[in-house]
PDB file of C-alpha atoms in Angstrom:
ATOM      1  CA  GLY A   1      86.689  95.008  65.387  1.00  0.00           C
ATOM      2  CA  GLN A   2      87.823  91.557  66.368  1.00  0.00           C
ATOM      3  CA  SER A   3      86.295  89.829  69.386  1.00  0.00           C
ATOM      4  CA  LEU A   4      86.938  86.311  70.666  1.00  0.00           C
ATOM      5  CA  GLU A   5      85.320  84.861  73.778  1.00  0.00           C
ATOM      6  CA  GLN A   6      86.519  81.854  75.734  1.00  0.00           C
ATOM      7  CA  PRO A   7      86.028  80.662  79.316  1.00  0.00           C
ATOM      8  CA  SER A   8      88.547  82.065  81.753  1.00  0.00           C
ATOM      9  CA  GLU A   9      89.207  78.811  83.574  1.00  0.00           C
ATOM     10  CA  VAL A  10      88.615  75.074  83.214  1.00  0.00           C
ATOM     11  CA  THR A  11      89.528  72.282  85.629  1.00  0.00           C
ATOM     12  CA  ALA A  12      89.794  68.592  84.775  1.00  0.00           C
ATOM     13  CA  VAL A  13      91.399  65.438  86.130  1.00  0.00           C
ATOM     14  CA  GLU A  14      94.320  63.545  84.713  1.00  0.00           C
ATOM     15  CA  GLY A  15      93.274  61.103  81.988  1.00  0.00           C
ATOM     16  CA  ALA A  16      90.023  62.899  81.238  1.00  0.00           C
ATOM     17  CA  ILE A  17      88.881  64.803  78.146  1.00  0.00           C
ATOM     18  CA  VAL A  18      88.324  68.560  78.185  1.00  0.00           C
ATOM     19  CA  GLN A  19      86.873  70.925  75.618  1.00  0.00           C
ATOM     20  CA  ILE A  20      87.719  74.629  75.476  1.00  0.00           C
ATOM     21  CA  ASN A  21      85.244  76.684  73.483  1.00  0.00           C
ATOM     22  CA  CYS A  22      85.796  79.870  71.522  1.00  0.00           C
ATOM     23  CA  THR A  23      83.233  82.105  69.864  1.00  0.00           C
ATOM     24  CA  TYR A  24      84.311  84.906  67.604  1.00  0.00           C
ATOM     25  CA  GLN A  25      83.050  88.019  65.900  1.00  0.00           C
ATOM     26  CA  THR A  26      85.564  89.174  63.364  1.00  0.00           C
ATOM     27  CA  SER A  27      85.757  90.745  59.950  1.00  0.00           C
ATOM     28  CA  GLY A  28      87.724  89.220  57.109  1.00  0.00           C
ATOM     29  CA  PHE A  29      87.907  85.891  58.961  1.00  0.00           C
ATOM     30  CA  TYR A  30      90.225  83.293  57.436  1.00  0.00           C
ATOM     31  CA  GLY A  31      90.499  80.719  60.211  1.00  0.00           C
ATOM     32  CA  LEU A  32      90.986  79.937  63.873  1.00  0.00           C
ATOM     33  CA  SER A  33      94.278  79.081  65.550  1.00  0.00           C
ATOM     34  CA  TRP A  34      95.008  77.662  68.987  1.00  0.00           C
ATOM     35  CA  TYR A  35      98.061  78.403  71.110  1.00  0.00           C
ATOM     36  CA  GLN A  36      99.338  76.982  74.387  1.00  0.00           C
ATOM     37  CA  GLN A  37     101.209  79.003  76.987  1.00  0.00           C
ATOM     38  CA  HIS A  38     102.775  77.618  80.147  1.00  0.00           C
ATOM     39  CA  ASP A  39     103.315  79.963  83.070  1.00  0.00           C
ATOM     40  CA  GLY A  40     106.348  82.131  82.443  1.00  0.00           C
ATOM     41  CA  GLY A  41     106.662  80.889  78.868  1.00  0.00           C
ATOM     42  CA  ALA A  42     105.814  82.051  75.396  1.00  0.00           C
ATOM     43  CA  PRO A  43     102.715  81.070  73.421  1.00  0.00           C
ATOM     44  CA  THR A  44     103.310  78.126  71.098  1.00  0.00           C
ATOM     45  CA  PHE A  45     101.223  77.154  68.111  1.00  0.00           C
ATOM     46  CA  LEU A  46      98.986  74.084  68.430  1.00  0.00           C
ATOM     47  CA  SER A  47      96.618  74.000  65.469  1.00  0.00           C
ATOM     48  CA  TYR A  48      94.783  75.917  62.771  1.00  0.00           C
ATOM     49  CA  ASN A  49      91.360  75.411  61.192  1.00  0.00           C
ATOM     50  CA  ALA A  50      90.538  77.177  57.963  1.00  0.00           C
ATOM     51  CA  LEU A  51      87.679  74.860  57.004  1.00  0.00           C
ATOM     52  CA  ASP A  52      84.731  73.503  58.953  1.00  0.00           C
ATOM     53  CA  GLY A  53      85.352  70.262  60.753  1.00  0.00           C
ATOM     54  CA  LEU A  54      87.792  68.544  63.019  1.00  0.00           C
ATOM     55  CA  GLU A  55      91.590  68.598  62.793  1.00  0.00           C
ATOM     56  CA  GLU A  56      93.434  66.022  64.864  1.00  0.00           C
ATOM     57  CA  THR A  57      97.021  66.230  66.048  1.00  0.00           C
ATOM     58  CA  GLY A  58      97.840  63.512  68.528  1.00  0.00           C
ATOM     59  CA  ARG A  59      95.949  64.020  71.777  1.00  0.00           C
ATOM     60  CA  PHE A  60      94.746  67.450  70.651  1.00  0.00           C
ATOM     61  CA  SER A  61      91.940  68.148  68.190  1.00  0.00           C
ATOM     62  CA  SER A  62      90.457  71.418  67.029  1.00  0.00           C
ATOM     63  CA  PHE A  63      87.063  72.060  65.503  1.00  0.00           C
ATOM     64  CA  LEU A  64      85.595  74.938  63.553  1.00  0.00           C
ATOM     65  CA  SER A  65      82.068  75.853  62.498  1.00  0.00           C
ATOM     66  CA  ARG A  66      82.161  78.990  60.367  1.00  0.00           C
ATOM     67  CA  SER A  67      78.375  79.225  60.190  1.00  0.00           C
ATOM     68  CA  ASP A  68      78.198  79.335  63.999  1.00  0.00           C
ATOM     69  CA  SER A  69      81.342  81.474  64.444  1.00  0.00           C
ATOM     70  CA  TYR A  70      82.470  78.848  66.899  1.00  0.00           C
ATOM     71  CA  GLY A  71      85.383  76.576  67.505  1.00  0.00           C
ATOM     72  CA  TYR A  72      86.830  74.414  70.221  1.00  0.00           C
ATOM     73  CA  LEU A  73      90.009  72.719  71.292  1.00  0.00           C
ATOM     74  CA  LEU A  74      89.678  69.158  72.568  1.00  0.00           C
ATOM     75  CA  LEU A  75      92.360  67.689  74.759  1.00  0.00           C
ATOM     76  CA  GLN A  76      92.245  63.946  75.391  1.00  0.00           C
ATOM     77  CA  GLU A  77      94.062  61.730  77.885  1.00  0.00           C
ATOM     78  CA  LEU A  78      94.929  64.784  79.946  1.00  0.00           C
ATOM     79  CA  GLN A  79      98.357  64.893  81.537  1.00  0.00           C
ATOM     80  CA  MET A  80      99.631  67.134  84.299  1.00  0.00           C
ATOM     81  CA  LYS A  81     101.900  68.870  81.787  1.00  0.00           C
ATOM     82  CA  ASP A  82      98.808  70.061  79.902  1.00  0.00           C
ATOM     83  CA  SER A  83      98.144  72.555  82.710  1.00  0.00           C
ATOM     84  CA  ALA A  84      98.598  75.834  80.879  1.00  0.00           C
ATOM     85  CA  SER A  85      96.669  78.672  79.295  1.00  0.00           C
ATOM     86  CA  TYR A  86      95.076  78.079  75.910  1.00  0.00           C
ATOM     87  CA  PHE A  87      94.293  80.882  73.495  1.00  0.00           C
ATOM     88  CA  CYS A  88      92.161  80.924  70.400  1.00  0.00           C
ATOM     89  CA  ALA A  89      93.211  83.451  67.793  1.00  0.00           C
ATOM     90  CA  ASP A  90      91.561  84.562  64.613  1.00  0.00           C
ATOM     91  CA  TYR A  91      93.622  84.815  61.465  1.00  0.00           C
ATOM     92  CA  ASN A  92      92.135  87.355  59.131  1.00  0.00           C
ATOM     93  CA  ALA A  93      92.397  88.849  55.694  1.00  0.00           C
ATOM     94  CA  GLY A  94      95.094  91.257  56.850  1.00  0.00           C
ATOM     95  CA  ASN A  95      97.248  88.287  57.928  1.00  0.00           C
ATOM     96  CA  MET A  96      96.859  89.482  61.505  1.00  0.00           C
ATOM     97  CA  LEU A  97      96.495  87.274  64.558  1.00  0.00           C
ATOM     98  CA  THR A  98      94.119  88.552  67.237  1.00  0.00           C
ATOM     99  CA  PHE A  99      93.903  86.557  70.456  1.00  0.00           C
ATOM    100  CA  GLY A 100      91.080  85.781  72.839  1.00  0.00           C
ATOM    101  CA  GLY A 101      91.487  86.307  76.563  1.00  0.00           C
ATOM    102  CA  GLY A 102      92.770  82.784  77.164  1.00  0.00           C
ATOM    103  CA  THR A 103      91.520  79.807  79.163  1.00  0.00           C
ATOM    104  CA  ARG A 104      93.524  78.608  82.117  1.00  0.00           C
ATOM    105  CA  LEU A 105      93.408  74.808  82.278  1.00  0.00           C
ATOM    106  CA  MET A 106      94.200  73.135  85.567  1.00  0.00           C
ATOM    107  CA  VAL A 107      94.741  69.398  85.475  1.00  0.00           C
ATOM    108  CA  LYS A 108      94.397  67.661  88.826  1.00  0.00           C
ATOM    109  CA  PRO A 109      95.658  64.202  89.780  1.00  0.00           C
TER     110      PRO A 109
ATOM    111  CA  ASP B   1     117.395  75.862  65.861  1.00  0.00           C
ATOM    112  CA  ALA B   2     115.702  78.993  64.540  1.00  0.00           C
ATOM    113  CA  ARG B   3     114.010  81.133  67.131  1.00  0.00           C
ATOM    114  CA  VAL B   4     112.794  84.649  67.756  1.00  0.00           C
ATOM    115  CA  THR B   5     115.206  86.477  70.062  1.00  0.00           C
ATOM    116  CA  GLN B   6     114.096  89.304  72.315  1.00  0.00           C
ATOM    117  CA  THR B   7     116.271  91.571  74.410  1.00  0.00           C
ATOM    118  CA  PRO B   8     116.331  92.419  77.211  1.00  0.00           C
ATOM    119  CA  ARG B   9     114.509  89.561  78.948  1.00  0.00           C
ATOM    120  CA  HIS B  10     113.826  91.755  81.978  1.00  0.00           C
ATOM    121  CA  LYS B  11     113.800  95.511  82.417  1.00  0.00           C
ATOM    122  CA  VAL B  12     113.105  97.605  85.490  1.00  0.00           C
ATOM    123  CA  THR B  13     112.954 101.317  84.889  1.00  0.00           C
ATOM    124  CA  GLU B  14     111.707 104.453  86.531  1.00  0.00           C
ATOM    125  CA  MET B  15     108.619 106.276  85.390  1.00  0.00           C
ATOM    126  CA  GLY B  16     109.424 108.792  82.689  1.00  0.00           C
ATOM    127  CA  GLN B  17     112.395 106.916  81.282  1.00  0.00           C
ATOM    128  CA  GLU B  18     112.653 105.689  77.712  1.00  0.00           C
ATOM    129  CA  VAL B  19     112.463 101.949  77.173  1.00  0.00           C
ATOM    130  CA  THR B  20     113.596 100.173  74.017  1.00  0.00           C
ATOM    131  CA  MET B  21     112.815  96.529  73.397  1.00  0.00           C
ATOM    132  CA  ARG B  22     114.431  94.631  70.537  1.00  0.00           C
ATOM    133  CA  CYS B  23     113.435  91.616  68.533  1.00  0.00           C
ATOM    134  CA  GLN B  24     115.313  89.516  66.024  1.00  0.00           C
ATOM    135  CA  PRO B  25     112.751  87.609  63.944  1.00  0.00           C
ATOM    136  CA  ILE B  26     113.449  84.223  62.424  1.00  0.00           C
ATOM    137  CA  LEU B  27     115.426  84.604  59.213  1.00  0.00           C
ATOM    138  CA  GLY B  28     113.141  84.515  56.201  1.00  0.00           C
ATOM    139  CA  HIS B  29     109.934  85.399  58.032  1.00  0.00           C
ATOM    140  CA  ASN B  30     108.090  88.312  56.452  1.00  0.00           C
ATOM    141  CA  THR B  31     105.657  89.196  59.250  1.00  0.00           C
ATOM    142  CA  VAL B  32     106.432  90.548  62.700  1.00  0.00           C
ATOM    143  CA  PHE B  33     103.979  91.159  65.537  1.00  0.00           C
ATOM    144  CA  TRP B  34     104.329  92.967  68.855  1.00  0.00           C
ATOM    145  CA  TYR B  35     101.984  91.883  71.644  1.00  0.00           C
ATOM    146  CA  ARG B  36     101.567  93.039  75.231  1.00  0.00           C
ATOM    147  CA  GLN B  37     100.393  90.608  77.862  1.00  0.00           C
ATOM    148  CA  THR B  38      98.928  91.504  81.228  1.00  0.00           C
ATOM    149  CA  MET B  39      96.748  89.515  83.589  1.00  0.00           C
ATOM    150  CA  MET B  40      93.815  91.808  82.907  1.00  0.00           C
ATOM    151  CA  GLN B  41      94.063  92.290  79.154  1.00  0.00           C
ATOM    152  CA  GLY B  42      95.420  89.009  77.855  1.00  0.00           C
ATOM    153  CA  LEU B  43      97.445  89.226  74.646  1.00  0.00           C
ATOM    154  CA  GLU B  44      96.923  92.609  73.025  1.00  0.00           C
ATOM    155  CA  LEU B  45      98.176  93.226  69.505  1.00  0.00           C
ATOM    156  CA  LEU B  46     100.202  96.434  69.475  1.00  0.00           C
ATOM    157  CA  ALA B  47     101.777  96.480  66.014  1.00  0.00           C
ATOM    158  CA  TYR B  48     102.135  94.365  62.928  1.00  0.00           C
ATOM    159  CA  PHE B  49     104.666  94.534  60.095  1.00  0.00           C
ATOM    160  CA  ARG B  50     104.759  92.751  56.785  1.00  0.00           C
ATOM    161  CA  ASN B  51     107.911  92.937  54.700  1.00  0.00           C
ATOM    162  CA  ARG B  52     109.118  95.577  57.193  1.00  0.00           C
ATOM    163  CA  ALA B  53     106.177  97.889  56.431  1.00  0.00           C
ATOM    164  CA  PRO B  54     103.885  98.781  59.334  1.00  0.00           C
ATOM    165  CA  LEU B  55     100.405  97.543  58.478  1.00  0.00           C
ATOM    166  CA  ASP B  56      98.539  97.996  61.721  1.00  0.00           C
ATOM    167  CA  ASP B  57      99.361  99.780  64.945  1.00  0.00           C
ATOM    168  CA  SER B  58      95.845 100.639  65.995  1.00  0.00           C
ATOM    169  CA  GLY B  59      96.323  98.842  69.312  1.00  0.00           C
ATOM    170  CA  MET B  60      99.278 100.970  70.284  1.00  0.00           C
ATOM    171  CA  PRO B  61      99.074 104.187  72.344  1.00  0.00           C
ATOM    172  CA  LYS B  62     100.521 106.557  69.761  1.00  0.00           C
ATOM    173  CA  ASP B  63     101.523 109.314  72.125  1.00  0.00           C
ATOM    174  CA  ARG B  64     104.178 107.242  73.856  1.00  0.00           C
ATOM    175  CA  PHE B  65     104.743 104.057  71.879  1.00  0.00           C
ATOM    176  CA  SER B  66     106.521 103.591  68.580  1.00  0.00           C
ATOM    177  CA  ALA B  67     107.444 100.493  66.609  1.00  0.00           C
ATOM    178  CA  GLU B  68     109.929 100.229  63.758  1.00  0.00           C
ATOM    179  CA  MET B  69     111.772  97.702  61.626  1.00  0.00           C
ATOM    180  CA  PRO B  70     115.009  99.378  60.561  1.00  0.00           C
ATOM    181  CA  ASP B  71     116.015  96.185  58.744  1.00  0.00           C
ATOM    182  CA  ALA B  72     114.807  92.625  58.229  1.00  0.00           C
ATOM    183  CA  THR B  73     116.742  91.338  61.230  1.00  0.00           C
ATOM    184  CA  LEU B  74     115.585  93.877  63.809  1.00  0.00           C
ATOM    185  CA  ALA B  75     112.270  95.132  65.123  1.00  0.00           C
ATOM    186  CA  THR B  76     112.082  97.663  67.946  1.00  0.00           C
ATOM    187  CA  LEU B  77     109.370  98.814  70.308  1.00  0.00           C
ATOM    188  CA  LYS B  78     109.967 102.056  72.209  1.00  0.00           C
ATOM    189  CA  ILE B  79     108.080 103.626  75.055  1.00  0.00           C
ATOM    190  CA  GLN B  80     108.819 107.256  75.870  1.00  0.00           C
ATOM    191  CA  PRO B  81     108.011 108.291  78.526  1.00  0.00           C
ATOM    192  CA  SER B  82     107.237 105.056  80.349  1.00  0.00           C
ATOM    193  CA  GLU B  83     104.473 104.846  82.953  1.00  0.00           C
ATOM    194  CA  PRO B  84     103.694 102.268  85.653  1.00  0.00           C
ATOM    195  CA  ARG B  85     100.661 101.067  83.661  1.00  0.00           C
ATOM    196  CA  ASP B  86     103.057  99.966  80.910  1.00  0.00           C
ATOM    197  CA  SER B  87     104.320  97.191  83.178  1.00  0.00           C
ATOM    198  CA  ALA B  88     103.662  93.950  81.301  1.00  0.00           C
ATOM    199  CA  VAL B  89     105.339  91.216  79.279  1.00  0.00           C
ATOM    200  CA  TYR B  90     105.980  92.301  75.704  1.00  0.00           C
ATOM    201  CA  PHE B  91     106.177  89.551  73.100  1.00  0.00           C
ATOM    202  CA  CYS B  92     107.514  89.693  69.595  1.00  0.00           C
ATOM    203  CA  ALA B  93     106.418  87.029  67.122  1.00  0.00           C
ATOM    204  CA  SER B  94     107.312  86.353  63.511  1.00  0.00           C
ATOM    205  CA  GLY B  95     105.891  84.219  60.728  1.00  0.00           C
ATOM    206  CA  TRP B  96     105.366  83.709  57.032  1.00  0.00           C
ATOM    207  CA  GLY B  97     102.044  85.524  56.865  1.00  0.00           C
ATOM    208  CA  ARG B  98     100.112  82.418  57.889  1.00  0.00           C
ATOM    209  CA  ALA B  99      98.227  81.445  61.023  1.00  0.00           C
ATOM    210  CA  GLU B 100     101.302  80.047  62.761  1.00  0.00           C
ATOM    211  CA  ALA B 101     103.429  82.624  64.527  1.00  0.00           C
ATOM    212  CA  PHE B 102     106.624  81.938  66.440  1.00  0.00           C
ATOM    213  CA  PHE B 103     106.985  83.852  69.681  1.00  0.00           C
ATOM    214  CA  GLY B 104     110.076  85.069  71.436  1.00  0.00           C
ATOM    215  CA  GLN B 105     110.493  84.581  75.181  1.00  0.00           C
ATOM    216  CA  GLY B 106     109.273  88.086  75.896  1.00  0.00           C
ATOM    217  CA  THR B 107     110.561  91.138  77.721  1.00  0.00           C
ATOM    218  CA  ARG B 108     109.185  91.543  81.223  1.00  0.00           C
ATOM    219  CA  LEU B 109     108.942  95.283  81.836  1.00  0.00           C
ATOM    220  CA  THR B 110     108.446  96.816  85.251  1.00  0.00           C
ATOM    221  CA  VAL B 111     108.018 100.577  85.506  1.00  0.00           C
ATOM    222  CA  VAL B 112     108.305 101.921  89.045  1.00  0.00           C
TER     223      VAL B 112
END
């Protein structure tokens, strides 16, 4: 089966950098996606890594190491609006998306 | 502005009643997912369709849940009979069979 592990909660201050880790055990793994969800809202797509290395999109970057079954989301120059839950999700050979338990990020002033 | 539309947004029902949730995927998308979100279980995949064919529903309690796509513009998730433990937010998402899925706003179900 598919299994993704991420920390349940992370706290950081405005302007700082935070890294949210994700380890996975999946079959037919294609790549790792990241989604953001604000309270009361729907998950929205942030990034996708199919290959090893770092993908950068503005203040957000995502990294994947297939050999280590590990990835992370890096958020720089944190803003209060970044307070949300962040989910890693594996995209597999069946074109399915299976989500981890989510990491609640709290940004403090 | 293309978006996934889910109805109803909120539903309160009594235990034992049938519940039907509807989803209109984005036009042209060929994959549709149903997820259930609770505080304890995160985002659970319930069912997955590609080109309207059900490909995976292993996460769905078969005795009471059913998911269908009667046509390309409508996906439904039914619970019969509903139970209090079914209380959750149910999300529909659609995509092109890639890693990016577009989520609807969800149906918040409360079974009393």
